[in-house]
Amino acid sequence: MFKCSQHIYLSKNQLLVDFQKQLEFEKSLNYAKVFKGIYKDLGLDYPKYFKMDYLSKLGFLSAEVILKDQPLTSKYASEKIGLIIGNASSTYLMDSKHQSTLSDKTSYFPSPANFVYTLPNIMTGEICIRHGFKGENALFISQKMDIDFLWNYAYNLFENHKLDACLLGYVEVKDDDYESFLMLLERTEKQGFTQNNLKNICTTYKKETNG
Amino acid sequence: MNKVFVNGSYLISSLGFGMEENMKKLYAGESGSCAISDPNLYPDTFFASKIDVARFQAEFKSLFPTNKIEFPFFEQLLLLSIQKTLIECKIDFQTKDTLLILSSTKGNINLLDEKEKGNWEKDRVFLWKSAEVIQAFFGLANPVQVISNACISGVEALSIGYRMIQSGIYKNVIVAGADILSEFVVSGFQSFQSLDAEMCKPFDSERIGLNLGEAVGSCLLSELPITSKVHIIGSGISNDANHISGPSRTGDGLYLAINSALNEAEIPANQVDFISAHGTATNYNDEMESKAFQLAGVQNAQVNSIKGYWGHTLGAAGLIESLASIEAMKQNKSIKTLGYSKHGVSVDLKITKESKSLEINTLLKTASGFGGANAAILFKNEIDDVQM
């Protein structure tokens, strides 16, 4: 049904692509600095990036790593390219920021630029804008990546010809921690990529970055 | 492929409790929105739709008389609504073949507020935590799935449930959606200047913005017609890939979602009898929708927006508006577009001006939202060939 063309994992200040370490940052660096380092390394010039919240930045950068050498819209119809993404804390950082502008009634200035980033699917929207994806989009909230469910959902969308390609994964930012796992799935005639393949990739990444 | 029926509809809005009370007021053209002066929600007066909390608490107590555990309001709404759906459908819901999907944009977000956070644990503000609590309360065998895709969440939850049953992974999917009014959300929409200070006017030439609302709704999707012969025949989700906070000017994104649903249903566009539009009454949304309907070729169907009755209820909107429109379809009635008088979008749509008898066999529900997301779902009322 589909194959996994590439996968990336970004956590604990390491960026791995197909299990190979691509970039590593000092452990003491916070993620603001790490994201900046990746942005620079990718040689990006995308002004909208600087308006994004950290969740969008992480999703955006992760997608960029996979898609920089392979524009999908030249291979597939834009409405057949989608995103299936999991996340735990939604936009907690930006939520707290927006809430903090409401506490003092004498200086009450909620900002629309913040408020728009209090929805987790803005992250997927940013990726769609950047890469011209117009297909099925889903943002699921779960404490841990629900591999079985995400795989089943992707399988159904490929089976029903809703999608020919999609990014599937889990993008999470909370307080001082972050984690991003993203893979590119593309339609294939062969049996292809199974639920177990997906599980194995996730387990391997966790082991490598914790070990 | 299995058919997927929509059973056991229940909803609570500013109009009232349950399908019957809500439908009565929808047909009567009665709005639940009003001016609200509540400094806990916003420093100034604003126009919105609120659930009768005192009545809700009494209802909650009578439905769960022995329950000693406390829940935040958002979760209480879901518990009550889901329970009503389960009572009506009488299925064995604790088995592996039943899934619960929740749709919400902000869940317990009010708990971020110092005044409201009480003694709740810090994690309670997260939707995964609400999902966990609700799974435990009902003793569900599968993890609860939460879809949080802005204003299309409700329609998308139905779409996902439909797909999960189609693929044979589950026999039953409970779909429940809720969002509550909070200072967080009201202040955010105010900062966007997208609220009308009076009753919203969908598709009208004088429209200036939306009214917010709070609501919960639920139903049971099942391969069996337990309480209803209405079933889903197609759905589609798309993204504008254009702007994060404004809809596409051309309607091409929503068009793709509608087209995807029509293709799946294998029906021509002119077979759609009725459209329950998103119709938020913002300038851009309604104009974009009218263009999308024309692009998709469904512009000859009757169209309404229900937002004038219970406001824009965010993560619940697509779900409760589907449920009310399905109910109207079953009763062969149309609900008029409250707030609409003078046509104000560039495409000549047949916006419903009065509630009346109307034969509806195929219903389209659409939704669009922040992040450029669009959703469309098609329902069919099967009169003859299903044995109850």
PDB file of N, CA, C and O in Angstrom, chain B residues 55-95:
ATOM      1  N   ARG B  55     -29.183  24.377  35.398  1.00  0.00           N
ATOM      2  CA  ARG B  55     -29.994  23.265  34.902  1.00  0.00           C
ATOM      3  C   ARG B  55     -29.099  22.071  34.559  1.00  0.00           C
ATOM      4  O   ARG B  55     -29.454  20.916  34.816  1.00  0.00           O
ATOM      5  N   PHE B  56     -27.931  22.373  33.990  1.00  0.00           N
ATOM      6  CA  PHE B  56     -27.016  21.295  33.630  1.00  0.00           C
ATOM      7  C   PHE B  56     -26.573  20.525  34.872  1.00  0.00           C
ATOM      8  O   PHE B  56     -26.556  19.290  34.882  1.00  0.00           O
ATOM      9  N   GLN B  57     -26.211  21.262  35.934  1.00  0.00           N
ATOM     10  CA  GLN B  57     -25.729  20.583  37.146  1.00  0.00           C
ATOM     11  C   GLN B  57     -26.812  19.687  37.741  1.00  0.00           C
ATOM     12  O   GLN B  57     -26.527  18.590  38.224  1.00  0.00           O
ATOM     13  N   ALA B  58     -28.059  20.164  37.702  1.00  0.00           N
ATOM     14  CA  ALA B  58     -29.173  19.339  38.209  1.00  0.00           C
ATOM     15  C   ALA B  58     -29.323  18.075  37.359  1.00  0.00           C
ATOM     16  O   ALA B  58     -29.482  16.966  37.885  1.00  0.00           O
ATOM     17  N   GLU B  59     -29.216  18.258  36.073  1.00  0.00           N
ATOM     18  CA  GLU B  59     -29.325  17.137  35.127  1.00  0.00           C
ATOM     19  C   GLU B  59     -28.193  16.121  35.354  1.00  0.00           C
ATOM     20  O   GLU B  59     -28.406  14.912  35.348  1.00  0.00           O
ATOM     21  N   PHE B  60     -27.004  16.651  35.577  1.00  0.00           N
ATOM     22  CA  PHE B  60     -25.825  15.801  35.788  1.00  0.00           C
ATOM     23  C   PHE B  60     -26.005  14.958  37.046  1.00  0.00           C
ATOM     24  O   PHE B  60     -25.741  13.761  37.060  1.00  0.00           O
ATOM     25  N   LYS B  61     -26.479  15.623  38.090  1.00  0.00           N
ATOM     26  CA  LYS B  61     -26.688  14.938  39.370  1.00  0.00           C
ATOM     27  C   LYS B  61     -27.745  13.848  39.249  1.00  0.00           C
ATOM     28  O   LYS B  61     -27.619  12.774  39.832  1.00  0.00           O
ATOM     29  N   SER B  62     -28.787  14.124  38.488  1.00  0.00           N
ATOM     30  CA  SER B  62     -29.847  13.125  38.398  1.00  0.00           C
ATOM     31  C   SER B  62     -29.416  11.952  37.511  1.00  0.00           C
ATOM     32  O   SER B  62     -29.863  10.830  37.704  1.00  0.00           O
ATOM     33  N   LEU B  63     -28.522  12.199  36.555  1.00  0.00           N
ATOM     34  CA  LEU B  63     -28.069  11.105  35.687  1.00  0.00           C
ATOM     35  C   LEU B  63     -26.998  10.251  36.376  1.00  0.00           C
ATOM     36  O   LEU B  63     -26.926   9.038  36.169  1.00  0.00           O
ATOM     37  N   PHE B  64     -26.177  10.897  37.182  1.00  0.00           N
ATOM     38  CA  PHE B  64     -25.111  10.164  37.893  1.00  0.00           C
ATOM     39  C   PHE B  64     -25.265  10.363  39.406  1.00  0.00           C
ATOM     40  O   PHE B  64     -24.408  10.990  40.037  1.00  0.00           O
ATOM     41  N   PRO B  65     -26.349   9.861  40.000  1.00  0.00           N
ATOM     42  CA  PRO B  65     -26.645  10.175  41.405  1.00  0.00           C
ATOM     43  C   PRO B  65     -25.602   9.653  42.395  1.00  0.00           C
ATOM     44  O   PRO B  65     -25.373  10.268  43.425  1.00  0.00           O
ATOM     45  N   THR B  66     -24.956   8.543  42.061  1.00  0.00           N
ATOM     46  CA  THR B  66     -24.038   7.955  43.043  1.00  0.00           C
ATOM     47  C   THR B  66     -22.598   8.392  42.835  1.00  0.00           C
ATOM     48  O   THR B  66     -21.718   8.036  43.604  1.00  0.00           O
ATOM     49  N   ASN B  67     -22.376   9.165  41.777  1.00  0.00           N
ATOM     50  CA  ASN B  67     -21.001   9.547  41.470  1.00  0.00           C
ATOM     51  C   ASN B  67     -20.439  10.523  42.491  1.00  0.00           C
ATOM     52  O   ASN B  67     -21.027  11.563  42.772  1.00  0.00           O
ATOM     53  N   LYS B  68     -19.277  10.193  43.061  1.00  0.00           N
ATOM     54  CA  LYS B  68     -18.666  11.052  44.083  1.00  0.00           C
ATOM     55  C   LYS B  68     -17.494  11.865  43.509  1.00  0.00           C
ATOM     56  O   LYS B  68     -17.034  12.806  44.114  1.00  0.00           O
ATOM     57  N   ILE B  69     -17.024  11.457  42.331  1.00  0.00           N
ATOM     58  CA  ILE B  69     -15.856  12.135  41.769  1.00  0.00           C
ATOM     59  C   ILE B  69     -16.277  13.434  41.092  1.00  0.00           C
ATOM     60  O   ILE B  69     -17.342  13.509  40.479  1.00  0.00           O
ATOM     61  N   GLU B  70     -15.438  14.452  41.214  1.00  0.00           N
ATOM     62  CA  GLU B  70     -15.755  15.708  40.539  1.00  0.00           C
ATOM     63  C   GLU B  70     -15.021  15.811  39.201  1.00  0.00           C
ATOM     64  O   GLU B  70     -13.949  15.243  39.026  1.00  0.00           O
ATOM     65  N   PHE B  71     -15.640  16.533  38.296  1.00  0.00           N
ATOM     66  CA  PHE B  71     -15.054  16.752  36.977  1.00  0.00           C
ATOM     67  C   PHE B  71     -15.195  18.223  36.595  1.00  0.00           C
ATOM     68  O   PHE B  71     -16.185  18.850  36.948  1.00  0.00           O
ATOM     69  N   PRO B  72     -14.217  18.752  35.844  1.00  0.00           N
ATOM     70  CA  PRO B  72     -14.402  20.110  35.316  1.00  0.00           C
ATOM     71  C   PRO B  72     -15.593  20.133  34.351  1.00  0.00           C
ATOM     72  O   PRO B  72     -15.959  19.093  33.786  1.00  0.00           O
ATOM     73  N   PHE B  73     -16.160  21.307  34.140  1.00  0.00           N
ATOM     74  CA  PHE B  73     -17.380  21.482  33.344  1.00  0.00           C
ATOM     75  C   PHE B  73     -17.276  20.837  31.954  1.00  0.00           C
ATOM     76  O   PHE B  73     -18.191  20.135  31.509  1.00  0.00           O
ATOM     77  N   PHE B  74     -16.158  21.061  31.272  1.00  0.00           N
ATOM     78  CA  PHE B  74     -15.968  20.512  29.928  1.00  0.00           C
ATOM     79  C   PHE B  74     -16.133  18.989  29.926  1.00  0.00           C
ATOM     80  O   PHE B  74     -16.809  18.413  29.066  1.00  0.00           O
ATOM     81  N   GLU B  75     -15.542  18.339  30.916  1.00  0.00           N
ATOM     82  CA  GLU B  75     -15.636  16.872  30.979  1.00  0.00           C
ATOM     83  C   GLU B  75     -17.045  16.429  31.390  1.00  0.00           C
ATOM     84  O   GLU B  75     -17.552  15.421  30.887  1.00  0.00           O
ATOM     85  N   GLN B  76     -17.642  17.198  32.298  1.00  0.00           N
ATOM     86  CA  GLN B  76     -19.020  16.876  32.713  1.00  0.00           C
ATOM     87  C   GLN B  76     -19.953  16.846  31.503  1.00  0.00           C
ATOM     88  O   GLN B  76     -20.797  15.962  31.373  1.00  0.00           O
ATOM     89  N   LEU B  77     -19.789  17.836  30.643  1.00  0.00           N
ATOM     90  CA  LEU B  77     -20.631  17.911  29.443  1.00  0.00           C
ATOM     91  C   LEU B  77     -20.489  16.638  28.621  1.00  0.00           C
ATOM     92  O   LEU B  77     -21.473  16.042  28.190  1.00  0.00           O
ATOM     93  N   LEU B  78     -19.241  16.219  28.414  1.00  0.00           N
ATOM     94  CA  LEU B  78     -18.993  15.031  27.604  1.00  0.00           C
ATOM     95  C   LEU B  78     -19.556  13.783  28.273  1.00  0.00           C
ATOM     96  O   LEU B  78     -20.184  12.945  27.615  1.00  0.00           O
ATOM     97  N   LEU B  79     -19.349  13.669  29.587  1.00  0.00           N
ATOM     98  CA  LEU B  79     -19.839  12.486  30.294  1.00  0.00           C
ATOM     99  C   LEU B  79     -21.351  12.362  30.147  1.00  0.00           C
ATOM    100  O   LEU B  79     -21.883  11.297  29.838  1.00  0.00           O
ATOM    101  N   LEU B  80     -22.044  13.478  30.360  1.00  0.00           N
ATOM    102  CA  LEU B  80     -23.501  13.432  30.297  1.00  0.00           C
ATOM    103  C   LEU B  80     -23.987  13.093  28.885  1.00  0.00           C
ATOM    104  O   LEU B  80     -24.837  12.219  28.696  1.00  0.00           O
ATOM    105  N   SER B  81     -23.402  13.762  27.913  1.00  0.00           N
ATOM    106  CA  SER B  81     -23.852  13.543  26.538  1.00  0.00           C
ATOM    107  C   SER B  81     -23.589  12.101  26.092  1.00  0.00           C
ATOM    108  O   SER B  81     -24.464  11.446  25.523  1.00  0.00           O
ATOM    109  N   ILE B  82     -22.389  11.612  26.379  1.00  0.00           N
ATOM    110  CA  ILE B  82     -22.033  10.238  25.984  1.00  0.00           C
ATOM    111  C   ILE B  82     -22.973   9.239  26.666  1.00  0.00           C
ATOM    112  O   ILE B  82     -23.465   8.297  26.044  1.00  0.00           O
ATOM    113  N   GLN B  83     -23.233   9.486  27.955  1.00  0.00           N
ATOM    114  CA  GLN B  83     -24.136   8.593  28.695  1.00  0.00           C
ATOM    115  C   GLN B  83     -25.517   8.548  28.038  1.00  0.00           C
ATOM    116  O   GLN B  83     -26.112   7.491  27.889  1.00  0.00           O
ATOM    117  N   LYS B  84     -26.022   9.704  27.634  1.00  0.00           N
ATOM    118  CA  LYS B  84     -27.348   9.764  26.975  1.00  0.00           C
ATOM    119  C   LYS B  84     -27.338   8.954  25.677  1.00  0.00           C
ATOM    120  O   LYS B  84     -28.288   8.238  25.375  1.00  0.00           O
ATOM    121  N   THR B  85     -26.258   9.093  24.915  1.00  0.00           N
ATOM    122  CA  THR B  85     -26.141   8.339  23.663  1.00  0.00           C
ATOM    123  C   THR B  85     -26.108   6.833  23.940  1.00  0.00           C
ATOM    124  O   THR B  85     -26.784   6.048  23.272  1.00  0.00           O
ATOM    125  N   LEU B  86     -25.337   6.451  24.956  1.00  0.00           N
ATOM    126  CA  LEU B  86     -25.216   5.027  25.282  1.00  0.00           C
ATOM    127  C   LEU B  86     -26.539   4.456  25.778  1.00  0.00           C
ATOM    128  O   LEU B  86     -26.908   3.326  25.445  1.00  0.00           O
ATOM    129  N   ILE B  87     -27.261   5.234  26.576  1.00  0.00           N
ATOM    130  CA  ILE B  87     -28.561   4.776  27.083  1.00  0.00           C
ATOM    131  C   ILE B  87     -29.506   4.521  25.914  1.00  0.00           C
ATOM    132  O   ILE B  87     -30.209   3.518  25.869  1.00  0.00           O
ATOM    133  N   GLU B  88     -29.477   5.424  24.943  1.00  0.00           N
ATOM    134  CA  GLU B  88     -30.397   5.276  23.823  1.00  0.00           C
ATOM    135  C   GLU B  88     -30.017   4.082  22.931  1.00  0.00           C
ATOM    136  O   GLU B  88     -30.882   3.390  22.409  1.00  0.00           O
ATOM    137  N   CYS B  89     -28.720   3.843  22.782  1.00  0.00           N
ATOM    138  CA  CYS B  89     -28.292   2.807  21.824  1.00  0.00           C
ATOM    139  C   CYS B  89     -28.143   1.418  22.434  1.00  0.00           C
ATOM    140  O   CYS B  89     -28.131   0.431  21.710  1.00  0.00           O
ATOM    141  N   LYS B  90     -28.018   1.361  23.739  1.00  0.00           N
ATOM    142  CA  LYS B  90     -27.946   0.067  24.445  1.00  0.00           C
ATOM    143  C   LYS B  90     -26.949  -0.913  23.817  1.00  0.00           C
ATOM    144  O   LYS B  90     -27.284  -2.053  23.514  1.00  0.00           O
ATOM    145  N   ILE B  91     -25.738  -0.470  23.588  1.00  0.00           N
ATOM    146  CA  ILE B  91     -24.744  -1.403  23.065  1.00  0.00           C
ATOM    147  C   ILE B  91     -23.784  -1.794  24.188  1.00  0.00           C
ATOM    148  O   ILE B  91     -23.701  -1.105  25.208  1.00  0.00           O
ATOM    149  N   ASP B  92     -23.075  -2.869  23.966  1.00  0.00           N
ATOM    150  CA  ASP B  92     -22.038  -3.261  24.912  1.00  0.00           C
ATOM    151  C   ASP B  92     -20.786  -2.460  24.533  1.00  0.00           C
ATOM    152  O   ASP B  92     -20.032  -2.843  23.655  1.00  0.00           O
ATOM    153  N   PHE B  93     -20.599  -1.330  25.206  1.00  0.00           N
ATOM    154  CA  PHE B  93     -19.581  -0.377  24.744  1.00  0.00           C
ATOM    155  C   PHE B  93     -18.194  -0.616  25.348  1.00  0.00           C
ATOM    156  O   PHE B  93     -17.247   0.067  24.992  1.00  0.00           O
ATOM    157  N   GLN B  94     -18.075  -1.580  26.267  1.00  0.00           N
ATOM    158  CA  GLN B  94     -16.771  -1.798  26.896  1.00  0.00           C
ATOM    159  C   GLN B  94     -15.917  -2.844  26.174  1.00  0.00           C
ATOM    160  O   GLN B  94     -14.899  -3.292  26.682  1.00  0.00           O
ATOM    161  N   THR B  95     -16.349  -3.192  24.976  1.00  0.00           N
ATOM    162  CA  THR B  95     -15.617  -4.209  24.221  1.00  0.00           C
ATOM    163  C   THR B  95     -14.540  -3.574  23.338  1.00  0.00           C
ATOM    164  O   THR B  95     -14.525  -2.370  23.125  1.00  0.00           O
TER     165      THR B  95
END
